[in-house]
One Martini backbone bead per residue (centre of mass of N, CA, C, O) as a GRO file, in nm:
protein
  327
    1MET     BB    1  -2.786   1.979  -0.669
    2GLY     BB    2  -2.631   1.857  -0.863
    3ARG     BB    3  -2.410   1.612  -0.880
    4VAL     BB    4  -2.532   1.277  -0.909
    5TYR     BB    5  -2.377   0.984  -0.868
    6ASP     BB    6  -2.292   0.643  -0.856
    7VAL     BB    7  -2.012   0.611  -0.804
    8LEU     BB    8  -1.796   0.667  -0.535
    9ILE     BB    9  -1.415   0.664  -0.519
   10VAL     BB   10  -1.229   0.594  -0.253
   11GLY     BB   11  -0.934   0.559  -0.448
   12GLY     BB   12  -0.670   0.454  -0.677
   13GLY     BB   13  -0.596   0.189  -0.633
   14PRO     BB   14  -0.667  -0.105  -0.764
   15ALA     BB   15  -0.916  -0.150  -0.663
   16GLY     BB   16  -1.030   0.113  -0.767
   17LEU     BB   17  -1.020   0.084  -1.023
   18SER     BB   18  -1.144  -0.208  -1.061
   19ALA     BB   19  -1.444  -0.034  -0.955
   20ALA     BB   20  -1.440   0.168  -1.225
   21LEU     BB   21  -1.468  -0.010  -1.417
   22TYR     BB   22  -1.721  -0.164  -1.352
   23SER     BB   23  -1.885   0.036  -1.340
   24ALA     BB   24  -1.878   0.228  -1.616
   25ARG     BB   25  -1.938  -0.076  -1.775
   26SER     BB   26  -2.206  -0.028  -1.631
   27ARG     BB   27  -2.350   0.235  -1.665
   28LEU     BB   28  -2.206   0.407  -1.478
   29SER     BB   29  -2.147   0.664  -1.260
   30THR     BB   30  -1.852   0.789  -1.204
   31LEU     BB   31  -1.561   0.886  -0.934
   32ILE     BB   32  -1.233   0.932  -0.815
   33LEU     BB   33  -1.093   0.955  -0.538
   34GLU     BB   34  -0.742   1.111  -0.513
   35LYS     BB   35  -0.444   1.246  -0.315
   36SER     BB   36  -0.214   1.189  -0.492
   37LYS     BB   37  -0.151   0.884  -0.624
   38MET     BB   38  -0.173   0.632  -0.909
   39GLY     BB   39  -0.145   0.351  -0.761
   40GLY     BB   40  -0.050   0.332  -0.482
   41GLN     BB   41   0.206   0.052  -0.460
   42ILE     BB   42   0.257   0.007  -0.707
   43ALA     BB   43   0.358   0.306  -0.792
   44ILE     BB   44   0.636   0.181  -0.608
   45THR     BB   45   0.702  -0.101  -0.758
   46SER     BB   46   0.972  -0.195  -0.989
   47GLU     BB   47   0.801  -0.543  -0.932
   48VAL     BB   48   0.524  -0.748  -1.097
   49ALA     BB   49   0.515  -1.124  -1.053
   50ASN     BB   50   0.215  -1.199  -0.938
   51TYR     BB   51  -0.025  -1.044  -1.172
   52PRO     BB   52  -0.138  -1.143  -1.369
   53GLY     BB   53   0.044  -1.063  -1.703
   54SER     BB   54   0.331  -0.913  -1.573
   55VAL     BB   55   0.481  -1.083  -1.800
   56TYR     BB   56   0.663  -1.134  -2.063
   57SER     BB   57   0.692  -1.269  -2.335
   58GLU     BB   58   0.969  -1.402  -2.294
   59GLY     BB   59   0.980  -1.450  -1.972
   60LYS     BB   60   1.193  -1.204  -1.805
   61MET     BB   61   1.010  -0.917  -1.792
   62THR     BB   62   0.872  -0.775  -1.516
   63ALA     BB   63   0.684  -0.540  -1.460
   64THR     BB   64   0.571  -0.230  -1.351
   65GLY     BB   65   0.369  -0.065  -1.192
   66PRO     BB   66   0.346   0.187  -1.318
   67GLU     BB   67   0.258   0.004  -1.634
   68ILE     BB   68  -0.022  -0.125  -1.454
   69VAL     BB   69  -0.150   0.161  -1.388
   70ALA     BB   70  -0.177   0.307  -1.714
   71ARG     BB   71  -0.362   0.063  -1.772
   72MET     BB   72  -0.601   0.114  -1.606
   73VAL     BB   73  -0.640   0.386  -1.603
   74LYS     BB   74  -0.738   0.406  -1.940
   75GLN     BB   75  -0.937   0.189  -1.879
   76THR     BB   76  -1.128   0.395  -1.703
   77GLN     BB   77  -1.164   0.645  -1.953
   78GLU     BB   78  -1.276   0.456  -2.154
   79PHE     BB   79  -1.523   0.400  -2.008
   80GLY     BB   80  -1.581   0.720  -1.806
   81ALA     BB   81  -1.447   0.762  -1.595
   82GLU     BB   82  -1.338   1.025  -1.403
   83ARG     BB   83  -1.121   1.218  -1.224
   84VAL     BB   84  -0.946   1.364  -0.877
   85MET     BB   85  -0.692   1.523  -0.714
   86GLU     BB   86  -0.855   1.470  -0.366
   87GLU     BB   87  -0.906   1.507  -0.080
   88VAL     BB   88  -1.036   1.369   0.196
   89LYS     BB   89  -1.253   1.512   0.512
   90SER     BB   90  -1.526   1.400   0.434
   91VAL     BB   91  -1.829   1.234   0.563
   92GLN     BB   92  -2.202   1.124   0.460
   93LEU     BB   93  -2.408   0.831   0.533
   94ASP     BB   94  -2.650   0.767   0.648
   95LYS     BB   95  -2.775   0.798   0.372
   96LYS     BB   96  -2.885   0.774   0.049
   97LEU     BB   97  -2.675   0.995   0.032
   98LYS     BB   98  -2.397   1.084  -0.070
   99ILE     BB   99  -2.111   1.301   0.136
  100ILE     BB  100  -1.839   1.471  -0.039
  101GLU     BB  101  -1.542   1.674   0.157
  102THR     BB  102  -1.240   1.824   0.072
  103VAL     BB  103  -0.997   2.005   0.133
  104SER     BB  104  -1.108   2.241  -0.071
  105GLY     BB  105  -1.439   2.261  -0.116
  106ASN     BB  106  -1.558   2.025  -0.198
  107ILE     BB  107  -1.895   1.897  -0.310
  108TYR     BB  108  -1.979   1.485  -0.355
  109LYS     BB  109  -2.248   1.350  -0.478
  110GLY     BB  110  -2.404   1.010  -0.396
  111LYS     BB  111  -2.551   0.654  -0.415
  112SER     BB  112  -2.255   0.535  -0.405
  113VAL     BB  113  -1.984   0.385  -0.218
  114ILE     BB  114  -1.581   0.311  -0.234
  115PHE     BB  115  -1.352   0.242  -0.013
  116ALA     BB  116  -1.031   0.253  -0.155
  117THR     BB  117  -0.723   0.356   0.095
  118GLY     BB  118  -0.542   0.068   0.176
  119ALA     BB  119  -0.293   0.160   0.313
  120VAL     BB  120   0.039   0.180   0.495
  121PRO     BB  121   0.331   0.184   0.632
  122ARG     BB  122   0.502   0.040   0.959
  123ARG     BB  123   0.610   0.069   1.188
  124LEU     BB  124   0.842  -0.014   1.441
  125GLY     BB  125   0.941   0.156   1.692
  126CYS     BB  126   1.239   0.289   1.693
  127ILE     BB  127   1.522   0.485   1.797
  128GLY     BB  128   1.518   0.685   1.580
  129GLU     BB  129   1.265   0.664   1.306
  130LYS     BB  130   1.143   0.921   1.318
  131GLU     BB  131   1.407   1.117   1.262
  132PHE     BB  132   1.547   0.943   1.027
  133THR     BB  133   1.333   1.004   0.798
  134GLY     BB  134   1.481   1.097   0.508
  135LYS     BB  135   1.729   1.042   0.691
  136GLY     BB  136   1.788   0.683   0.632
  137VAL     BB  137   1.469   0.635   0.629
  138SER     BB  138   1.289   0.397   0.453
  139TYR     BB  139   0.984   0.268   0.257
  140CYS     BB  140   1.097   0.330  -0.069
  141ALA     BB  141   1.277   0.210  -0.280
  142THR     BB  142   1.260   0.318  -0.522
  143CYS     BB  143   1.270   0.642  -0.438
  144ASP     BB  144   1.565   0.586  -0.268
  145ALA     BB  145   1.760   0.401  -0.414
  146ASP     BB  146   1.946   0.604  -0.486
  147PHE     BB  147   2.064   0.719  -0.242
  148PHE     BB  148   2.288   0.451  -0.215
  149THR     BB  149   2.481   0.452  -0.413
  150ASP     BB  150   2.731   0.206  -0.295
  151PHE     BB  151   2.607   0.160  -0.049
  152GLU     BB  152   2.518   0.061   0.229
  153VAL     BB  153   2.191  -0.134   0.290
  154PHE     BB  154   1.874  -0.222   0.547
  155VAL     BB  155   1.671  -0.434   0.557
  156ILE     BB  156   1.315  -0.491   0.730
  157GLY     BB  157   1.230  -0.809   0.684
  158GLY     BB  158   1.056  -1.131   0.597
  159GLY     BB  159   0.893  -1.048   0.335
  160ASP     BB  160   0.783  -1.012   0.014
  161SER     BB  161   0.900  -0.707   0.019
  162ALA     BB  162   1.132  -0.689   0.183
  163VAL     BB  163   1.308  -0.902  -0.042
  164GLU     BB  164   1.233  -0.769  -0.288
  165GLU     BB  165   1.348  -0.498  -0.238
  166ALA     BB  166   1.647  -0.555  -0.199
  167MET     BB  167   1.681  -0.638  -0.475
  168TYR     BB  168   1.722  -0.451  -0.593
  169LEU     BB  169   1.885  -0.214  -0.439
  170THR     BB  170   2.116  -0.422  -0.567
  171HIS     BB  171   2.091  -0.206  -0.855
  172PHE     BB  172   2.297   0.021  -0.594
  173ALA     BB  173   2.420  -0.120  -0.376
  174ARG     BB  174   2.694  -0.281  -0.266
  175LYS     BB  175   2.498  -0.395   0.033
  176VAL     BB  176   2.246  -0.581   0.123
  177THR     BB  177   2.067  -0.645   0.437
  178LEU     BB  178   1.923  -0.861   0.643
  179ILE     BB  179   1.636  -0.832   0.834
  180VAL     BB  180   1.524  -1.120   1.099
  181ARG     BB  181   1.332  -1.216   1.337
  182LYS     BB  182   1.314  -1.487   1.226
  183PRO     BB  183   1.457  -1.813   1.159
  184PHE     BB  184   1.235  -1.685   0.870
  185PHE     BB  185   1.067  -1.640   0.580
  186ARG     BB  186   0.771  -1.493   0.492
  187CYS     BB  187   0.782  -1.577   0.161
  188ALA     BB  188   0.811  -1.720  -0.167
  189LYS     BB  189   0.979  -2.012  -0.262
  190SER     BB  190   1.091  -1.791  -0.522
  191ILE     BB  191   1.257  -1.557  -0.358
  192GLU     BB  192   1.421  -1.662  -0.122
  193GLU     BB  193   1.605  -1.783  -0.377
  194ARG     BB  194   1.727  -1.524  -0.482
  195ALA     BB  195   1.841  -1.398  -0.247
  196LEU     BB  196   2.066  -1.626  -0.147
  197GLU     BB  197   2.216  -1.611  -0.451
  198ASN     BB  198   2.275  -1.327  -0.389
  199PRO     BB  199   2.626  -1.158  -0.338
  200LYS     BB  200   2.531  -0.882  -0.198
  201ILE     BB  201   2.329  -1.064   0.003
  202GLU     BB  202   2.288  -1.068   0.353
  203ILE     BB  203   2.130  -1.309   0.618
  204LYS     BB  204   1.954  -1.176   0.924
  205PHE     BB  205   1.860  -1.451   1.188
  206ASN     BB  206   1.762  -1.316   1.462
  207THR     BB  207   1.718  -0.992   1.441
  208GLU     BB  208   1.710  -0.663   1.510
  209LEU     BB  209   1.634  -0.308   1.544
  210ILE     BB  210   1.658  -0.089   1.817
  211GLU     BB  211   1.839   0.187   1.669
  212ILE     BB  212   1.918   0.483   1.638
  213ARG     BB  213   2.249   0.699   1.482
  214GLY     BB  214   2.249   1.093   1.453
  215GLU     BB  215   2.408   1.393   1.289
  216GLY     BB  216   2.094   1.496   1.081
  217ILE     BB  217   2.221   1.123   0.999
  218VAL     BB  218   2.271   0.812   0.932
  219GLU     BB  219   2.531   0.684   1.163
  220SER     BB  220   2.387   0.441   1.365
  221ALA     BB  221   2.345   0.079   1.454
  222ILE     BB  222   2.111  -0.103   1.639
  223PHE     BB  223   2.136  -0.452   1.746
  224LYS     BB  224   1.962  -0.777   1.776
  225ASN     BB  225   2.005  -1.097   1.943
  226ASN     BB  226   1.689  -1.318   2.024
  227ILE     BB  227   1.853  -1.482   2.190
  228THR     BB  228   2.141  -1.395   2.310
  229GLN     BB  229   2.072  -1.111   2.359
  230GLU     BB  230   2.288  -0.942   2.140
  231GLU     BB  231   2.424  -0.582   2.125
  232TYR     BB  232   2.502  -0.406   1.879
  233GLU     BB  233   2.730  -0.186   1.640
  234TYR     BB  234   2.698   0.012   1.363
  235PHE     BB  235   2.948   0.164   1.120
  236PRO     BB  236   3.026   0.317   0.816
  237ASN     BB  237   3.247   0.398   0.695
  238GLU     BB  238   3.478   0.664   0.642
  239GLU     BB  239   3.388   0.734   0.388
  240ASP     BB  240   3.047   0.750   0.407
  241GLY     BB  241   2.897   0.818   0.712
  242THR     BB  242   2.682   0.611   0.591
  243PHE     BB  243   2.325   0.435   0.555
  244GLY     BB  244   2.060   0.275   0.513
  245ILE     BB  245   1.710   0.216   0.628
  246PHE     BB  246   1.481  -0.016   0.514
  247MET     BB  247   1.119  -0.062   0.585
  248PHE     BB  248   0.942  -0.404   0.589
  249VAL     BB  249   0.658  -0.485   0.825
  250GLY     BB  250   0.406  -0.349   0.691
  251TYR     BB  251   0.095  -0.268   0.746
  252ASP     BB  252  -0.179  -0.004   0.767
  253ALA     BB  253  -0.464   0.114   0.802
  254ASP     BB  254  -0.673   0.405   0.613
  255THR     BB  255  -0.927   0.432   0.837
  256GLU     BB  256  -0.978   0.772   0.926
  257LEU     BB  257  -1.213   0.856   0.739
  258VAL     BB  258  -1.391   0.641   0.936
  259LYS     BB  259  -1.439   0.615   1.186
  260ASP     BB  260  -1.699   0.529   1.379
  261ILE     BB  261  -1.864   0.446   1.104
  262LEU     BB  262  -1.779   0.163   1.045
  263GLU     BB  263  -1.625  -0.130   1.050
  264MET     BB  264  -1.395  -0.332   1.309
  265ASP     BB  265  -1.116  -0.458   1.336
  266ASN     BB  266  -0.864  -0.444   1.587
  267GLU     BB  267  -0.695  -0.288   1.317
  268LYS     BB  268  -0.863  -0.118   1.151
  269PHE     BB  269  -0.999  -0.267   0.990
  270VAL     BB  270  -1.235  -0.355   0.714
  271ILE     BB  271  -1.602  -0.450   0.746
  272THR     BB  272  -1.691  -0.714   0.537
  273ASN     BB  273  -1.802  -0.908   0.308
  274ASP     BB  274  -1.814  -1.136   0.016
  275ARG     BB  275  -1.930  -0.840  -0.128
  276MET     BB  276  -1.844  -0.548   0.056
  277GLU     BB  277  -1.970  -0.486   0.228
  278THR     BB  278  -2.121  -0.314   0.534
  279ASN     BB  279  -2.299  -0.159   0.710
  280ILE     BB  280  -2.382   0.017   0.558
  281PRO     BB  281  -2.581   0.134   0.277
  282GLY     BB  282  -2.404   0.169  -0.029
  283VAL     BB  283  -2.144   0.081   0.153
  284PHE     BB  284  -1.796   0.036   0.048
  285ALA     BB  285  -1.522  -0.233   0.080
  286ALA     BB  286  -1.177  -0.302  -0.069
  287GLY     BB  287  -0.915  -0.414  -0.049
  288ASP     BB  288  -0.613  -0.341   0.225
  289MET     BB  289  -0.832  -0.186   0.436
  290ARG     BB  290  -0.971  -0.512   0.436
  291HIS     BB  291  -1.022  -0.788   0.628
  292LYS     BB  292  -0.792  -0.990   0.529
  293SER     BB  293  -0.568  -1.311   0.403
  294LEU     BB  294  -0.474  -1.062   0.166
  295ARG     BB  295  -0.256  -0.874   0.006
  296GLN     BB  296  -0.310  -0.781  -0.362
  297VAL     BB  297  -0.329  -0.701  -0.590
  298VAL     BB  298  -0.549  -0.946  -0.695
  299THR     BB  299  -0.717  -0.873  -0.430
  300ALA     BB  300  -0.774  -0.576  -0.491
  301THR     BB  301  -0.904  -0.648  -0.788
  302SER     BB  302  -1.154  -0.801  -0.711
  303ASP     BB  303  -1.278  -0.665  -0.507
  304GLY     BB  304  -1.362  -0.387  -0.750
  305ALA     BB  305  -1.497  -0.529  -0.860
  306ILE     BB  306  -1.687  -0.663  -0.674
  307ALA     BB  307  -1.817  -0.349  -0.514
  308ALA     BB  308  -1.955  -0.241  -0.838
  309MET     BB  309  -2.172  -0.518  -0.860
  310THR     BB  310  -2.314  -0.470  -0.615
  311ALA     BB  311  -2.386  -0.196  -0.627
  312TYR     BB  312  -2.530  -0.194  -0.904
  313LYS     BB  313  -2.782  -0.389  -0.761
  314TYR     BB  314  -2.795  -0.171  -0.536
  315LEU     BB  315  -2.948   0.038  -0.765
  316GLN     BB  316  -3.164  -0.147  -0.837
  317GLU     BB  317  -3.293  -0.199  -0.554
  318ASN     BB  318  -3.246   0.132  -0.522
  319PRO     BB  319  -3.405   0.357  -0.608
  320MET     BB  320  -3.393   0.763  -0.637
  321GLY     BB  321  -3.535   0.945  -0.827
  322GLU     BB  322  -3.512   1.255  -0.733
  323LEU     BB  323  -3.360   1.320  -0.473
  324GLY     BB  324  -3.579   1.424  -0.252
  325GLY     BB  325  -3.555   1.566   0.117
  326GLU     BB  326  -3.409   1.253   0.306
  327ILE     BB  327  -3.170   1.070   0.096
   0.00000   0.00000   0.00000
């Protein structure tokens, strides 16, 4: 019947890598399935200052997302976790033996499954956003900042990610304008203070982006003061001809794969208990895809560790023998 893994992990972000580390270290045969690149969101994050141990010894430089991911991947490999770069197409979770099929047609079997598919950047929903994605509109400063060297850019959002990425963009852009819908930031005070002190950052509170315009590329944008209701259109200078708009307005759970299978909240985040157990025995969820109050690297790795150890206990209490019949 082919190899049966003790633990299948869907998703190679911090939660999935942490789960793989704890699972493999517990001598469980472990396989990670990741559809794109290992590391999830932190793989495209310029600096990670709030993850314990990410500040270098001199106390001045923080580790980059890719550096942290590389360390995590190496740890999982050292303990024997396997990984394949394949996108999961469908899952069968109703029996003891879990079946996962990938887009390429491969079938993987496991005694337990940990889902750690994370979340994806939320769309703002303004007019023109979809049409100009990749043509001036971006959701990843690390990916696209270089395209806007010496140009002006706008960053939409007032949370940790928005403000941190705005500061990163100042290394490339001539000017960065933060558009914040509320009259205050929603980020950590230390991050806010750094932004306020940065001479290349301008902040517009009580402001919303309502439309993006252009012919092929972004050429103007309409903003609204949500107190006075006054609207104005921004145009770049003639020499530039365009500018960048970076969206950081939150994330949506990447849970399409398990919709109608796992119990979810109204926002489609998977519901688990504090042991990362879902409504199906032997199936666990960890990280940003899970219903939780804080979505950070540190909570994702914690979730992954808990999920792996709960899976270990589940396997100890539910031995599956030769895996025959209808299991």
